[in-house]
Structure formats: C-alpha cells, structure tokens
C-alpha atoms as one frame of an Amber mdcrd trajectory, in Angstrom:
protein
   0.000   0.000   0.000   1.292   3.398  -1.290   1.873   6.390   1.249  -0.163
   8.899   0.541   2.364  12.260   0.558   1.698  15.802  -1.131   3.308  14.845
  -4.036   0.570  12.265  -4.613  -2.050  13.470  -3.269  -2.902  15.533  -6.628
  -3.007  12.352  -8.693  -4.703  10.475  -6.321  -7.712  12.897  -5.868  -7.576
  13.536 -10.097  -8.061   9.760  -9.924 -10.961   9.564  -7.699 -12.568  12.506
  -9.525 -12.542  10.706 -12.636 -13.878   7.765 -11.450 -16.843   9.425  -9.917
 -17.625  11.520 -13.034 -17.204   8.088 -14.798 -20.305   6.901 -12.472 -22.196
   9.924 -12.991 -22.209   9.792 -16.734 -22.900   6.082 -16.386 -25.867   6.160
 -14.315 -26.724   9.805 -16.712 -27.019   7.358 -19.525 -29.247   4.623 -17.739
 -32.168   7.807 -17.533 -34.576   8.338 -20.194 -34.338  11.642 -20.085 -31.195
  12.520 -19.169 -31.653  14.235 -16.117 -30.239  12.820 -12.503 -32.386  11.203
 -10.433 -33.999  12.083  -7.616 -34.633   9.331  -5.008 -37.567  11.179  -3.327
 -39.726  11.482  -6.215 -40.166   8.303  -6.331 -40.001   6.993  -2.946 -43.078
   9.039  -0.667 -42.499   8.827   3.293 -44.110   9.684   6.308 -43.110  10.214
   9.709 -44.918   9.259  12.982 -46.171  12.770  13.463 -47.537  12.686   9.826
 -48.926   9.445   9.953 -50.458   9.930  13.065 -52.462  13.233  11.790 -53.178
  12.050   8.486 -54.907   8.534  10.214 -56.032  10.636  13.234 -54.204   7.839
  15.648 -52.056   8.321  18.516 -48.747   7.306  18.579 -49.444   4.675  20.952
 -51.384   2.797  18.449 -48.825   3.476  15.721 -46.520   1.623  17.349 -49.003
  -1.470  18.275 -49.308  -1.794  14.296 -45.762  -1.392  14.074 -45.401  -4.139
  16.886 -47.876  -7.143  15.842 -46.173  -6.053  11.971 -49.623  -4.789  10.349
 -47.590  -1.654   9.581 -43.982  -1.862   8.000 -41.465   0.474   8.671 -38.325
   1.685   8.127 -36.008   3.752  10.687 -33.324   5.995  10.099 -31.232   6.870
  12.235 -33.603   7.331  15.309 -36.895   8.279  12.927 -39.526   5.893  12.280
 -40.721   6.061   8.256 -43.569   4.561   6.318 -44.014   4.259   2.549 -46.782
   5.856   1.184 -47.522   2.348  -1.039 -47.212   0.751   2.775 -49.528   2.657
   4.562 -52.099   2.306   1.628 -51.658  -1.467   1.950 -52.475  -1.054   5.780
 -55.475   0.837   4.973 -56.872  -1.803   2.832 -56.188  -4.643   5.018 -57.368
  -3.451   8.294 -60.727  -2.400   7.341 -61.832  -3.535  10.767 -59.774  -1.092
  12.680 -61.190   2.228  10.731 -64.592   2.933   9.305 -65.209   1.580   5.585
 -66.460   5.047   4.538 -63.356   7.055   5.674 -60.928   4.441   3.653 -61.512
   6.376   0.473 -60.999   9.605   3.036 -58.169   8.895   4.590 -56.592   7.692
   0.993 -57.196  10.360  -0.537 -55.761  12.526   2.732 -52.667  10.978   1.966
 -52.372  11.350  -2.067 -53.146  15.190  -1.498 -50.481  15.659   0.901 -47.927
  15.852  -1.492 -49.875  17.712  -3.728 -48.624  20.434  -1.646
C-alpha cells in the first residue's frame, strides 16, 4: 500500500474525480431523459407525526401496528418512516380497525399531501 504524501495526493484525488464523473455519466445514460435522479420522487415517506395526523391515531397505536407487523417500517437513524404504497396497503387490510367510509378519506388525505 502506497503512502499517501503531497506529491501524490494531486493524482490520487484527479483519480478519484474521474472515477466518480465516470459513475455519474454512467448512471446519466441509464435515464430516459437525461436528467439525474432524484430518489424522493419516487419513494413518498411519512413520519410518525404525519402518519399519526393524516390517520387521526395516537402514537401509541402506531406503534401497536408497528409491533404485531400490520404496519412496516423503516427507521433511520432514530426516525420511524412509512411508505406511502405501505400505509395504503395497511389501509386496505385493516378495514376492521377504521370505518369503511373514511378508507376512500383517509386515501385520498394521503395522495393530497404531497400535492402540496
């Protein structure tokens, strides 16, 4: 393994700047349109606070669905996230838990939020 020293520090960084432009034409090319993409266009995330409003649940019960794995979630770090495609799932599976009539409401609660 080579010492890295000031007189090769220039080449090495020219190196690894290369490579990563190499990487961003490459994954450039694998668009459609061109343009870079943009992982939270596609992927739509709530928090607990969020959820919790949207649904109109505390957090308490949040976390039973979490718990019995009704609900699936992701954490980060020390945040709790759902998938909007998740959540929807939920919905439609635990009928019993919310009112038939407000499963269109609460679905369409959470498609308008980020028509924001």
């Amino acid at each position: 393994m080579e010492l890295l020293t000031r007189n090769n520090f220039e080449s090495w960084m020219q190196k690894l700047i290369e490579r990563l432009d190499r990487q961003d034409e490459l994954l450039l090319s694998l668009q459609p349109s061109g343009k870079a993409p943009n992982p939270m266009e596609r992927i739509r995330m709530f928090d607990n606070q969020d959820l919790c409003m949207l649904l109109q649940i505390s957090k308490r019960t949040l976390q039973r669905y979490r718990s019995i794995g009704a609900l699936p979630y992701k954490t980060l770090g020390k945040k709790t996230y759902y998938s909007e495609e998740d959540v929807l799932t939920f919905l439609s599976g635990h009928v019993k838990d919310f009112k038939k009539e407000d499963i269109a409401f609460y679905k369409a609660r959470i498609h308008n939020f980020f028509q924001k």
